[in-house]
XYZ file of N, CA and C in Angstrom:
822
model
N -17.869 -59.873 13.297
C -17.970 -61.152 12.595
C -18.148 -62.294 13.599
N -19.066 -63.198 13.279
C -19.307 -64.334 14.165
C -18.095 -65.261 14.162
N -17.792 -65.797 15.340
C -16.664 -66.704 15.466
C -17.090 -68.087 15.004
N -16.275 -68.694 14.155
C -16.595 -70.003 13.593
C -15.521 -71.001 14.003
N -15.943 -72.231 14.296
C -14.982 -73.221 14.774
C -15.108 -74.568 14.065
N -16.155 -74.744 13.249
C -16.377 -76.021 12.582
C -16.403 -75.814 11.071
N -16.057 -76.851 10.331
C -15.993 -76.738 8.878
C -17.318 -76.260 8.290
N -18.423 -76.776 8.792
C -19.712 -76.393 8.239
C -20.095 -74.949 8.564
N -19.405 -74.327 9.506
C -19.635 -72.907 9.768
C -19.195 -72.054 8.586
N -18.391 -72.625 7.706
C -17.872 -71.900 6.552
C -18.569 -72.299 5.255
N -19.595 -73.118 5.385
C -20.364 -73.525 4.205
C -21.367 -72.437 3.844
N -21.431 -72.128 2.567
C -22.386 -71.131 2.089
C -23.786 -71.733 2.149
N -24.770 -70.994 2.672
C -26.138 -71.543 2.739
C -26.600 -72.047 1.382
N -27.355 -73.133 1.390
C -27.815 -73.718 0.143
C -28.776 -72.776 -0.577
N -28.695 -72.802 -1.893
C -29.519 -71.921 -2.722
C -31.001 -72.092 -2.412
N -31.675 -70.961 -2.310
C -33.110 -70.933 -2.076
C -33.673 -69.839 -2.982
N -34.478 -70.249 -3.943
C -34.994 -69.280 -4.916
C -35.848 -68.203 -4.258
N -36.264 -68.451 -3.026
C -37.092 -67.468 -2.340
C -36.304 -66.407 -1.587
N -34.968 -66.561 -1.569
C -34.132 -65.605 -0.838
C -33.284 -64.775 -1.800
N -33.016 -63.547 -1.437
C -32.128 -62.705 -2.223
C -30.682 -63.115 -1.968
N -29.814 -62.857 -2.945
C -28.411 -63.240 -2.790
C -27.747 -62.498 -1.646
N -28.243 -61.297 -1.318
C -27.593 -60.529 -0.260
C -27.917 -61.072 1.131
N -28.688 -62.170 1.195
C -28.885 -62.841 2.479
C -27.588 -63.495 2.927
N -26.700 -63.773 1.962
C -25.355 -64.278 2.246
C -24.386 -63.137 1.987
N -23.468 -62.881 2.905
C -22.557 -61.747 2.781
C -21.130 -62.188 3.046
N -20.259 -62.005 2.057
C -18.852 -62.387 2.217
C -18.165 -61.597 3.314
N -18.639 -60.387 3.567
C -17.992 -59.578 4.600
C -18.187 -60.163 5.994
N -19.055 -61.155 6.119
C -19.223 -61.841 7.405
C -18.059 -62.791 7.685
N -17.207 -63.030 6.668
C -16.093 -63.964 6.809
C -14.780 -63.182 6.797
N -13.962 -63.413 7.790
C -12.680 -62.730 7.928
C -11.594 -63.527 7.190
N -10.999 -62.965 6.140
C -9.962 -63.689 5.397
C -8.745 -64.048 6.243
N -8.543 -63.324 7.351
C -7.384 -63.567 8.211
C -7.666 -64.573 9.314
N -8.895 -65.056 9.392
C -9.267 -66.014 10.432
C -8.506 -67.330 10.231
N -8.131 -67.979 11.328
C -7.366 -69.228 11.244
C -7.889 -70.258 12.254
N -9.160 -70.625 12.147
C -9.726 -71.535 13.155
C -9.162 -72.943 13.108
N -8.591 -73.354 11.979
C -8.099 -74.720 11.861
C -6.575 -74.796 11.852
N -5.938 -73.681 12.163
C -4.484 -73.672 12.266
C -4.038 -74.211 13.617
N -2.839 -74.764 13.616
C -2.208 -75.180 14.869
C -1.469 -73.972 15.449
N -0.546 -74.217 16.362
C 0.087 -73.086 17.037
C 1.128 -72.370 16.208
N 1.572 -72.966 15.112
C 2.614 -72.351 14.296
C 2.512 -72.863 12.864
N 3.223 -72.206 11.949
C 3.235 -72.663 10.562
C 3.832 -74.063 10.455
N 4.856 -74.327 11.280
C 5.471 -75.647 11.259
C 4.473 -76.709 11.712
N 3.694 -76.378 12.733
C 2.676 -77.322 13.206
C 1.613 -77.531 12.133
N 1.287 -76.468 11.405
C 0.345 -76.606 10.293
C 0.901 -77.553 9.233
N 2.180 -77.398 8.926
C 2.795 -78.263 7.910
C 2.765 -79.724 8.361
N 3.001 -79.950 9.644
C 2.967 -81.323 10.169
C 1.554 -81.892 10.097
N 0.581 -81.057 10.421
C -0.807 -81.522 10.337
C -1.176 -81.797 8.881
N -0.741 -80.934 7.967
C -1.022 -81.138 6.553
C -0.387 -82.427 6.053
N 0.836 -82.710 6.514
C 1.513 -83.945 6.111
C 0.712 -85.164 6.554
N 0.137 -85.105 7.763
C -0.674 -86.223 8.251
C -1.953 -86.360 7.435
N -2.568 -85.229 7.099
C -3.770 -85.264 6.266
C -3.451 -85.807 4.877
N -2.267 -85.446 4.351
C -1.871 -85.899 3.022
C -1.740 -87.415 2.962
N -1.250 -88.010 4.039
C -1.143 -89.481 4.091
C -2.526 -90.108 3.979
N -3.489 -89.542 4.698
C -4.854 -90.060 4.655
C -5.480 -89.841 3.274
N -5.241 -88.659 2.687
C -5.769 -88.379 1.357
C -5.193 -89.335 0.325
N -3.909 -89.641 0.455
C -3.262 -90.545 -0.486
C -3.924 -91.928 -0.438
N -4.176 -92.431 0.767
C -4.810 -93.745 0.879
C -6.220 -93.717 0.300
N -6.974 -92.649 0.595
C -8.333 -92.544 0.086
C -8.354 -92.435 -1.435
N -7.415 -91.657 -1.970
C -7.369 -91.496 -3.419
C -6.985 -92.805 -4.102
N -6.117 -93.592 -3.450
C -5.750 -94.893 -3.996
C -6.965 -95.830 -4.011
N -7.748 -95.801 -2.951
C -8.962 -96.623 -2.913
C -9.932 -96.188 -4.016
N -10.085 -94.887 -4.177
C -10.965 -94.358 -5.220
C -10.538 -94.876 -6.590
N -9.222 -94.795 -6.861
C -8.696 -95.210 -8.158
C -8.815 -96.725 -8.341
N -8.574 -97.476 -7.277
C -8.641 -98.937 -7.371
C -10.081 -99.415 -7.567
N -11.003 -98.760 -6.899
C -12.400 -99.169 -6.963
C -13.033 -98.809 -8.311
N -12.630 -97.648 -8.856
C -13.091 -97.189 -10.178
C -14.610 -97.186 -10.297
N -15.244 -96.628 -9.270
C -16.703 -96.551 -9.301
C -17.169 -95.117 -9.105
N -16.660 -94.480 -8.059
C -17.086 -93.118 -7.759
C -16.067 -92.111 -8.298
N -16.440 -90.844 -8.217
C -15.624 -89.767 -8.756
C -15.611 -88.620 -7.753
N -14.535 -87.825 -7.749
C -14.463 -86.657 -6.873
C -14.003 -85.460 -7.690
N -14.703 -84.345 -7.531
C -14.343 -83.099 -8.207
C -14.128 -82.017 -7.160
N -12.937 -81.442 -7.150
C -12.600 -80.308 -6.283
C -12.470 -79.065 -7.151
N -13.235 -78.041 -6.840
C -13.196 -76.781 -7.585
C -12.580 -75.711 -6.692
N -11.516 -75.074 -7.202
C -10.850 -73.981 -6.488
C -11.077 -72.681 -7.245
N -11.655 -71.723 -6.579
C -11.868 -70.388 -7.146
C -11.335 -69.346 -6.166
N -11.019 -68.181 -6.681
C -10.557 -67.107 -5.812
C -9.961 -65.980 -6.637
N -9.777 -64.861 -5.999
C -9.143 -63.727 -6.659
C -7.690 -64.066 -6.992
N -7.087 -63.279 -7.875
C -5.674 -63.458 -8.188
C -4.859 -63.471 -6.900
N -3.891 -64.361 -6.812
C -2.965 -64.563 -5.681
C -3.629 -65.239 -4.486
N -4.869 -65.688 -4.610
C -5.525 -66.323 -3.457
C -4.913 -67.677 -3.127
N -4.151 -68.270 -4.074
C -3.407 -69.477 -3.733
C -3.920 -70.767 -4.334
N -4.553 -70.678 -5.491
C -5.066 -71.907 -6.124
C -3.908 -72.843 -6.475
N -2.883 -72.326 -7.143
C -1.716 -73.144 -7.484
C -1.009 -73.635 -6.224
N -0.841 -72.748 -5.262
C -0.139 -73.096 -4.029
C -0.872 -74.172 -3.244
N -2.189 -74.109 -3.242
C -2.977 -75.128 -2.549
C -2.759 -76.496 -3.186
N -2.769 -76.533 -4.505
C -2.581 -77.803 -5.211
C -1.196 -78.375 -4.914
N -0.178 -77.523 -4.972
C 1.192 -77.997 -4.689
C 1.312 -78.522 -3.264
N 0.748 -77.787 -2.307
C 0.932 -78.141 -0.901
C 0.113 -79.359 -0.495
N -1.123 -79.441 -0.949
C -2.030 -80.494 -0.484
C -1.788 -81.808 -1.217
N -1.370 -81.733 -2.475
C -1.348 -82.947 -3.294
C 0.049 -83.410 -3.699
N 1.098 -82.807 -3.140
C 2.434 -83.200 -3.593
C 2.811 -84.605 -3.149
N 2.121 -85.135 -2.136
C 2.394 -86.498 -1.677
C 1.382 -87.508 -2.202
N 0.379 -87.028 -2.924
C -0.687 -87.916 -3.387
C -0.255 -88.624 -4.662
N -0.553 -89.912 -4.740
C -0.223 -90.722 -5.911
C -0.871 -90.097 -7.144
N -0.080 -89.800 -8.191
C -0.652 -89.144 -9.373
C -1.607 -90.024 -10.169
N -1.593 -91.341 -9.932
C -2.535 -92.207 -10.623
C -3.958 -91.845 -10.199
N -4.793 -91.524 -11.157
C -6.168 -91.161 -10.841
C -6.341 -89.731 -10.398
N -5.262 -88.930 -10.460
C -5.341 -87.514 -10.101
C -5.153 -86.673 -11.366
N -6.071 -85.744 -11.612
C -5.982 -84.909 -12.808
C -6.275 -83.461 -12.436
N -5.468 -82.553 -12.969
C -5.628 -81.126 -12.699
C -5.967 -80.428 -14.007
N -7.030 -79.642 -13.994
C -7.488 -78.927 -15.184
C -7.498 -77.437 -14.872
N -6.852 -76.657 -15.734
C -6.823 -75.204 -15.551
C -7.598 -74.548 -16.682
N -8.619 -73.797 -16.329
C -9.443 -73.138 -17.332
C -8.970 -71.701 -17.545
N -8.811 -71.360 -18.803
C -8.439 -69.995 -19.190
C -9.584 -69.386 -19.997
N -9.344 -68.221 -20.576
C -10.379 -67.599 -21.409
C -10.746 -68.547 -22.542
N -12.023 -68.646 -22.895
C -12.443 -69.576 -23.943
C -11.757 -69.274 -25.276
N -11.408 -70.333 -26.006
C -10.906 -70.180 -27.369
C -12.077 -69.816 -28.279
N -11.772 -69.489 -29.526
C -12.839 -69.145 -30.470
C -13.793 -70.322 -30.643
N -13.237 -71.526 -30.715
C -14.083 -72.715 -30.874
C -14.943 -72.936 -29.647
N -14.361 -72.774 -28.451
C -15.123 -72.959 -27.220
C -16.222 -71.911 -27.084
N -15.899 -70.682 -27.458
C -16.869 -69.589 -27.343
C -18.031 -69.742 -28.318
N -17.833 -70.553 -29.358
C -18.897 -70.777 -30.342
C -19.954 -71.749 -29.824
N -19.682 -72.407 -28.689
C -20.622 -73.349 -28.091
C -21.199 -72.748 -26.809
N -22.109 -73.474 -26.176
C -22.604 -73.038 -24.876
C -21.454 -73.067 -23.875
N -21.566 -72.270 -22.806
C -20.415 -72.045 -21.926
C -19.989 -73.276 -21.143
N -20.863 -74.276 -21.047
C -20.500 -75.493 -20.324
C -19.961 -76.593 -21.241
N -19.984 -76.361 -22.528
C -19.539 -77.372 -23.496
C -18.101 -77.810 -23.235
N -17.226 -76.846 -22.961
C -15.808 -77.170 -22.779
C -15.518 -77.785 -21.411
N -16.478 -77.715 -20.503
C -16.250 -78.154 -19.131
C -16.566 -79.633 -18.952
N -17.659 -80.077 -19.550
C -18.141 -81.429 -19.285
C -17.097 -82.485 -19.645
N -16.345 -82.238 -20.708
C -15.351 -83.215 -21.149
C -14.249 -83.421 -20.109
N -14.071 -82.453 -19.214
C -13.026 -82.539 -18.191
C -13.538 -83.050 -16.845
N -14.820 -83.352 -16.758
C -15.361 -83.893 -15.510
C -14.676 -85.222 -15.193
N -14.527 -85.552 -13.914
C -13.791 -86.775 -13.550
C -14.467 -88.036 -14.060
N -13.628 -88.978 -14.506
C -14.106 -90.310 -14.866
C -14.162 -91.166 -13.606
N -14.742 -92.339 -13.721
C -14.815 -93.246 -12.577
C -13.415 -93.528 -12.047
N -13.234 -93.368 -10.743
C -11.942 -93.617 -10.127
C -11.003 -92.426 -10.134
N -11.477 -91.272 -10.596
C -10.608 -90.096 -10.687
C -10.933 -89.051 -9.625
N -9.887 -88.392 -9.162
C -9.990 -87.134 -8.424
C -9.525 -86.051 -9.387
N -10.422 -85.155 -9.743
C -10.102 -84.074 -10.668
C -10.190 -82.744 -9.935
N -9.193 -81.891 -10.183
C -9.160 -80.562 -9.573
C -9.324 -79.525 -10.671
N -10.313 -78.665 -10.536
C -10.484 -77.533 -11.438
C -9.806 -76.317 -10.814
N -8.727 -75.858 -11.441
C -8.036 -74.639 -11.036
C -8.659 -73.503 -11.843
N -9.562 -72.762 -11.241
C -10.578 -71.964 -11.909
C -11.526 -72.952 -12.591
N -12.621 -72.468 -13.140
C -13.631 -73.417 -13.593
C -14.681 -72.721 -14.441
N -15.815 -73.405 -14.598
C -16.953 -72.838 -15.311
C -17.491 -71.591 -14.622
N -17.075 -71.362 -13.377
C -17.550 -70.168 -12.677
C -16.940 -68.886 -13.238
N -15.830 -68.996 -13.949
C -15.273 -67.821 -14.619
C -16.273 -67.259 -15.627
N -17.080 -68.154 -16.227
C -18.056 -67.732 -17.229
C -19.298 -67.124 -16.612
N -19.334 -67.089 -15.315
C -20.402 -66.409 -14.584
C -19.871 -65.117 -13.973
N -18.664 -65.193 -13.402
C -18.087 -64.058 -12.686
C -17.614 -62.940 -13.619
N -16.773 -63.293 -14.592
C -16.150 -62.273 -15.441
C -17.178 -61.479 -16.242
N -18.079 -62.150 -16.974
C -19.062 -61.355 -17.710
C -19.999 -60.563 -16.802
N -20.209 -61.057 -15.581
C -21.040 -60.312 -14.630
C -20.365 -58.990 -14.276
N -19.075 -59.032 -13.977
C -18.336 -57.819 -13.623
C -18.210 -56.881 -14.821
N -18.053 -57.457 -15.999
C -17.890 -56.651 -17.208
C -19.209 -56.112 -17.753
N -20.289 -56.401 -17.072
C -21.585 -55.851 -17.471
C -22.234 -56.560 -18.639
N -21.789 -57.785 -18.928
C -22.320 -58.531 -20.067
C -23.489 -59.428 -19.681
N -23.752 -59.573 -18.395
C -24.866 -60.395 -17.923
C -25.781 -59.548 -17.037
N -26.996 -59.340 -17.482
C -27.952 -58.667 -16.605
C -28.469 -59.674 -15.579
N -29.339 -59.247 -14.700
C -29.804 -60.126 -13.626
C -30.456 -61.392 -14.169
N -31.236 -61.252 -15.233
C -31.934 -62.407 -15.806
C -30.948 -63.404 -16.410
N -29.963 -62.900 -17.159
C -28.975 -63.779 -17.790
C -28.087 -64.432 -16.735
N -27.749 -63.686 -15.695
C -26.949 -64.244 -14.593
C -27.705 -65.387 -13.918
N -28.979 -65.160 -13.623
C -29.793 -66.197 -12.973
C -29.920 -67.430 -13.858
N -29.999 -67.230 -15.166
C -30.116 -68.363 -16.090
C -28.833 -69.189 -16.084
N -27.683 -68.521 -16.129
C -26.415 -69.262 -16.110
C -26.232 -69.992 -14.785
N -26.589 -69.351 -13.704
C -26.486 -70.012 -12.397
C -27.372 -71.250 -12.360
N -28.546 -71.152 -12.959
C -29.453 -72.311 -13.009
C -28.845 -73.434 -13.852
N -28.234 -73.071 -14.986
C -27.585 -74.080 -15.826
C -26.475 -74.786 -15.053
N -25.717 -74.031 -14.260
C -24.633 -74.626 -13.473
C -25.195 -75.581 -12.425
N -26.253 -75.178 -11.743
C -26.858 -76.067 -10.738
C -27.310 -77.370 -11.393
N -27.924 -77.277 -12.569
C -28.395 -78.471 -13.261
C -27.225 -79.334 -13.729
N -26.175 -78.693 -14.226
C -24.985 -79.420 -14.679
C -24.344 -80.176 -13.517
N -24.188 -79.506 -12.383
C -23.578 -80.152 -11.227
C -24.497 -81.223 -10.637
N -25.806 -81.040 -10.786
C -26.740 -82.073 -10.357
C -26.577 -83.326 -11.210
N -26.364 -83.142 -12.502
C -26.108 -84.274 -13.394
C -24.851 -85.021 -12.968
N -23.784 -84.284 -12.669
C -22.538 -84.925 -12.232
C -22.769 -85.693 -10.927
N -23.458 -85.056 -9.991
C -23.703 -85.701 -8.691
C -24.541 -86.967 -8.865
N -25.562 -86.895 -9.715
C -26.422 -88.061 -9.943
C -25.659 -89.190 -10.635
N -24.543 -88.839 -11.289
C -23.733 -89.838 -11.993
C -22.591 -90.368 -11.125
N -22.607 -90.030 -9.825
C -21.620 -90.576 -8.907
C -20.425 -89.696 -8.640
N -20.557 -88.394 -8.864
C -19.465 -87.451 -8.606
C -19.723 -86.688 -7.317
N -18.792 -86.781 -6.377
C -18.847 -85.981 -5.155
C -18.153 -84.653 -5.450
N -18.835 -83.543 -5.206
C -18.335 -82.217 -5.595
C -18.063 -81.380 -4.354
N -16.862 -80.811 -4.315
C -16.464 -79.880 -3.255
C -15.968 -78.602 -3.920
N -16.527 -77.457 -3.498
C -16.161 -76.170 -4.098
C -15.612 -75.245 -3.013
N -14.390 -74.764 -3.205
C -13.727 -73.921 -2.213
C -13.443 -72.546 -2.795
N -13.959 -71.513 -2.145
C -13.621 -70.139 -2.486
C -12.497 -69.696 -1.561
N -11.312 -69.471 -2.136
C -10.151 -69.061 -1.350
C -10.250 -67.553 -1.130
N -10.558 -67.183 0.097
C -10.968 -65.820 0.444
C -9.794 -65.043 1.035
N -9.228 -64.123 0.249
C -8.146 -63.283 0.755
C -8.603 -61.830 0.836
N -7.888 -61.058 1.632
C -8.203 -59.643 1.785
C -7.512 -58.832 0.687
N -7.999 -57.646 0.462
C -7.404 -56.762 -0.553
C -5.975 -56.395 -0.172
N -5.721 -56.204 1.111
C -4.377 -55.857 1.572
C -3.410 -57.019 1.374
N -3.872 -58.244 1.662
C -3.020 -59.411 1.459
C -2.709 -59.591 -0.018
N -3.679 -59.344 -0.866
C -3.417 -59.446 -2.303
C -2.370 -58.416 -2.736
N -2.456 -57.220 -2.197
C -1.470 -56.185 -2.536
C -0.066 -56.681 -2.220
N 0.109 -57.275 -1.037
C 1.425 -57.765 -0.655
C 1.916 -58.880 -1.552
N 1.025 -59.780 -1.952
C 1.438 -60.899 -2.800
C 1.768 -60.433 -4.218
N 1.001 -59.463 -4.733
C 1.325 -58.919 -6.051
C 2.663 -58.191 -6.014
N 2.910 -57.439 -4.927
C 4.176 -56.716 -4.810
C 5.349 -57.692 -4.737
N 5.146 -58.820 -4.065
C 6.202 -59.829 -3.968
C 6.546 -60.385 -5.340
N 5.576 -60.513 -6.198
C 5.833 -60.992 -7.554
C 6.619 -59.960 -8.364
N 6.367 -58.702 -8.098
C 7.096 -57.642 -8.799
C 8.531 -57.547 -8.293
N 8.710 -57.709 -6.980
C 10.027 -57.543 -6.370
C 10.970 -58.703 -6.654
N 10.439 -59.892 -6.907
C 11.264 -61.083 -7.104
C 11.308 -61.450 -8.589
N 12.477 -61.286 -9.253
C 12.568 -61.587 -10.687
C 12.150 -63.012 -11.033
N 12.322 -63.946 -10.099
C 11.952 -65.327 -10.387
C 10.433 -65.528 -10.371
N 9.693 -64.496 -9.940
C 8.239 -64.591 -9.898
C 7.566 -63.671 -10.911
N 8.381 -62.999 -11.746
C 7.803 -62.084 -12.726
C 6.851 -62.804 -13.673
N 7.119 -64.078 -13.945
C 6.276 -64.821 -14.876
C 4.860 -64.995 -14.350
N 4.707 -64.853 -13.036
C 3.379 -64.977 -12.443
C 2.569 -63.686 -12.547
N 3.249 -62.589 -12.873
C 2.583 -61.283 -12.846
C 2.181 -60.848 -14.248
N 0.984 -60.333 -14.354
C 0.490 -59.772 -15.604
C -0.094 -58.403 -15.293
N 0.160 -57.433 -16.144
C -0.313 -56.072 -15.875
C -1.832 -56.037 -15.754
N -2.498 -57.005 -16.397
C -3.958 -57.051 -16.301
C -4.415 -57.361 -14.872
N -3.504 -57.950 -14.054
C -3.843 -58.221 -12.659
C -4.226 -56.930 -11.932
N -3.573 -55.833 -12.311
C -3.855 -54.545 -11.671
C -5.209 -54.003 -12.103
N -5.577 -54.281 -13.380
C -6.896 -53.838 -13.853
C -7.999 -54.562 -13.095
N -7.796 -55.870 -12.875
C -8.783 -56.649 -12.121
C -8.845 -56.155 -10.680
N -7.684 -55.800 -10.127
C -7.648 -55.319 -8.739
C -8.478 -54.043 -8.583
N -8.494 -53.207 -9.615
C -9.293 -51.986 -9.561
C -10.787 -52.293 -9.462
N -11.148 -53.499 -9.854
C -12.562 -53.916 -9.802
C -12.839 -54.809 -8.589
N -12.024 -54.679 -7.566
C -12.107 -55.547 -6.390
C -13.534 -55.619 -5.837
N -14.149 -54.468 -5.598
C -15.485 -54.449 -4.997
C -16.506 -55.132 -5.901
N -16.375 -54.919 -7.211
C -17.306 -55.547 -8.161
C -17.148 -57.069 -8.131
N -15.905 -57.534 -8.033
C -15.682 -58.977 -7.985
C -16.177 -59.577 -6.669
N -16.005 -58.860 -5.581
C -16.504 -59.375 -4.304
C -18.024 -59.527 -4.343
N -18.693 -58.562 -4.954
C -20.150 -58.647 -5.082
C -20.530 -59.801 -6.015
N -19.776 -59.949 -7.117
C -20.070 -61.034 -8.056
C -19.857 -62.391 -7.397
N -18.801 -62.514 -6.598
C -18.576 -63.770 -5.880
C -19.694 -64.025 -4.875
N -20.093 -62.985 -4.177
C -21.199 -63.155 -3.219
C -22.432 -63.694 -3.926
N -22.810 -63.067 -5.037
C -24.008 -63.488 -5.764
C -23.847 -64.895 -6.345
N -22.647 -65.191 -6.838
C -22.389 -66.490 -7.467
C -22.442 -67.614 -6.442
N -21.766 -67.440 -5.327
C -21.760 -68.475 -4.294
C -23.175 -68.704 -3.758
N -23.908 -67.610 -3.554
C -25.263 -67.727 -3.021
C -26.185 -68.459 -3.993
N -25.960 -68.284 -5.293
C -26.858 -68.849 -6.307
C -26.487 -70.264 -6.722
N -25.325 -70.771 -6.268
C -24.868 -72.078 -6.761
C -24.384 -73.014 -5.662
N -24.606 -72.678 -4.415
C -24.261 -73.587 -3.320
C -25.465 -74.479 -3.058
N -25.273 -75.785 -3.205
C -26.368 -76.746 -3.062
C -25.923 -77.896 -2.174
N -26.872 -78.735 -1.781
C -26.512 -79.858 -0.933
C -25.647 -80.864 -1.677
N -25.763 -80.939 -3.002
C -24.962 -81.877 -3.788
C -23.664 -81.244 -4.306
N -23.534 -79.927 -4.205
C -22.309 -79.245 -4.645
C -22.116 -77.985 -3.811
N -21.760 -78.145 -2.528
C -21.681 -76.987 -1.629
C -20.427 -76.144 -1.842
N -20.583 -74.855 -1.577
C -19.443 -73.936 -1.541
C -18.989 -73.769 -0.094
N -17.668 -73.653 0.094
C -17.089 -73.318 1.395
C -16.200 -72.090 1.223
N -16.318 -71.161 2.143
C -15.445 -69.983 2.168
C -14.219 -70.338 2.993
N -13.056 -70.354 2.363
C -11.814 -70.748 3.032
C -10.972 -69.504 3.307
N -10.880 -69.047 4.564
C -10.012 -67.902 4.861
C -8.589 -68.204 4.401
N -8.024 -67.330 3.545
C -6.786 -67.692 2.850
C -5.667 -66.668 2.986
N -5.796 -65.707 3.919
C -4.657 -64.809 4.150
C -3.463 -65.601 4.672
N -3.735 -66.645 5.460
C -2.687 -67.560 5.923
C -2.629 -68.739 4.963
N -1.490 -68.907 4.300
C -1.347 -70.001 3.336
C -1.416 -71.358 4.030
N -0.787 -71.465 5.190
C -0.774 -72.764 5.872
C -2.169 -73.135 6.358
N -2.932 -72.135 6.838
C -4.308 -72.411 7.257
C -5.153 -72.823 6.057
N -5.016 -72.092 4.958
C -5.758 -72.415 3.729
C -5.539 -73.864 3.327
N -4.285 -74.296 3.342
C -3.956 -75.653 2.905
C -4.556 -76.706 3.829
N -4.455 -76.473 5.129
C -5.004 -77.426 6.102
C -6.519 -77.529 5.955
N -7.179 -76.397 5.777
C -8.640 -76.409 5.707
C -9.126 -77.119 4.449
N -8.497 -76.851 3.312
C -8.896 -77.525 2.072
C -8.668 -79.031 2.196
N -7.532 -79.424 2.764
C -7.239 -80.850 2.940
C -8.268 -81.508 3.853
N -8.638 -80.821 4.934
C -9.613 -81.377 5.875
C -10.988 -81.522 5.225
N -11.373 -80.538 4.427
C -12.654 -80.610 3.728
C -12.668 -81.766 2.735
N -11.577 -81.917 1.989
C -11.519 -82.977 0.993
C -11.509 -84.354 1.654
N -10.778 -84.484 2.755
C -10.757 -85.767 3.460
C -12.165 -86.133 3.930
N -12.910 -85.154 4.382
C -14.278 -85.421 4.820
C -15.142 -85.920 3.663
N -14.916 -85.361 2.467
C -15.650 -85.842 1.291
C -15.307 -87.298 1.015
N -14.014 -87.626 1.032
C -13.588 -89.003 0.802
C -14.213 -89.942 1.825
N -14.231 -89.515 3.076
C -14.754 -90.371 4.145
C -16.255 -90.583 4.023
N -16.939 -89.710 3.298
C -18.380 -89.856 3.109
C -18.712 -90.894 2.039
N -17.702 -91.310 1.287
C -17.903 -92.290 0.219
C -17.627 -93.701 0.730
N -18.146 -94.669 0.018
C -17.901 -96.076 0.387
C -16.703 -96.575 -0.423
N -15.513 -96.206 0.023
C -14.303 -96.528 -0.723
C -13.612 -97.740 -0.108
N -13.630 -98.820 -0.829
C -12.970 -100.045 -0.380
C -12.105 -100.573 -1.521
N -11.024 -101.252 -1.162
C -10.223 -101.920 -2.190
C -11.059 -103.038 -2.811
N -10.859 -103.344 -4.086
C -11.578 -104.440 -4.715
C -11.303 -105.757 -3.985
N -12.220 -106.720 -4.075
C -12.013 -108.014 -3.412
C -10.737 -108.699 -3.912
N -10.116 -109.441 -3.030
C -8.883 -110.176 -3.420
C -9.224 -111.175 -4.512
N -8.276 -111.370 -5.421
C -8.464 -112.330 -6.503
C -8.292 -113.746 -5.957
N -9.277 -114.598 -6.280
C -9.248 -115.975 -5.779
C -7.991 -116.709 -6.224
N -7.486 -116.379 -7.416
C -6.305 -117.068 -7.940
C -5.046 -116.745 -7.179
N -5.100 -115.669 -6.363
C -3.913 -115.241 -5.618
C -4.019 -115.533 -4.130
N -5.083 -116.179 -3.723
C -5.272 -116.472 -2.298
C -5.169 -117.974 -2.044
């Protein structure tokens, strides 16, 4: 595996209709890699705390300005740390203007519409940072693994997603998509920890084991999905996530870079108060 040292080294190549999806390979990325970690978990926590201060200020500017929007999408296999990332990265961030949306299996009403119908309503409003904990990508990944989408139908849904995200971007939404990449062995340990600890039983579902049996199919589906939907306006990043502290630091660093790319300023002072 090639050694990577910069954030953009983990960006999935932008979609090119002339290339096959297997031009991008998840196996080129080591889930245990920790290029952005400090010397210890404690040092990682300290670095994350410093990043959180910067994120808080940026998010406050975003909310005060009420012009631009930010969407963070977290995807990954079970136990990859979507909930943990949100808790660790955003526990110090002002909740004003911060919204977290968790997508589950579509309801009967949602399933009666096109697959993006239920998603658009949750897109960030002006001044909001919205986090999708799972997302519209479930409607591409799950049916693909279950054999409900042939190559043509998969390509059509991927195209719809690119167009949908292009609409959001054209409307002032900065989009960051993170695939939390864990190894099969690390997942085994995290699932076992949920079984061994009674206080974590609520996190475990027997269906998790059925999905685990389809590990290779899901890895292929993720490879194809990331390759077909990574664009310059909505890029995917592969975040090595066997280390929780590294995962958190990397996601925070990526998000801070997105904020810094925006023109976020506090509104002008009111003349009546000066």
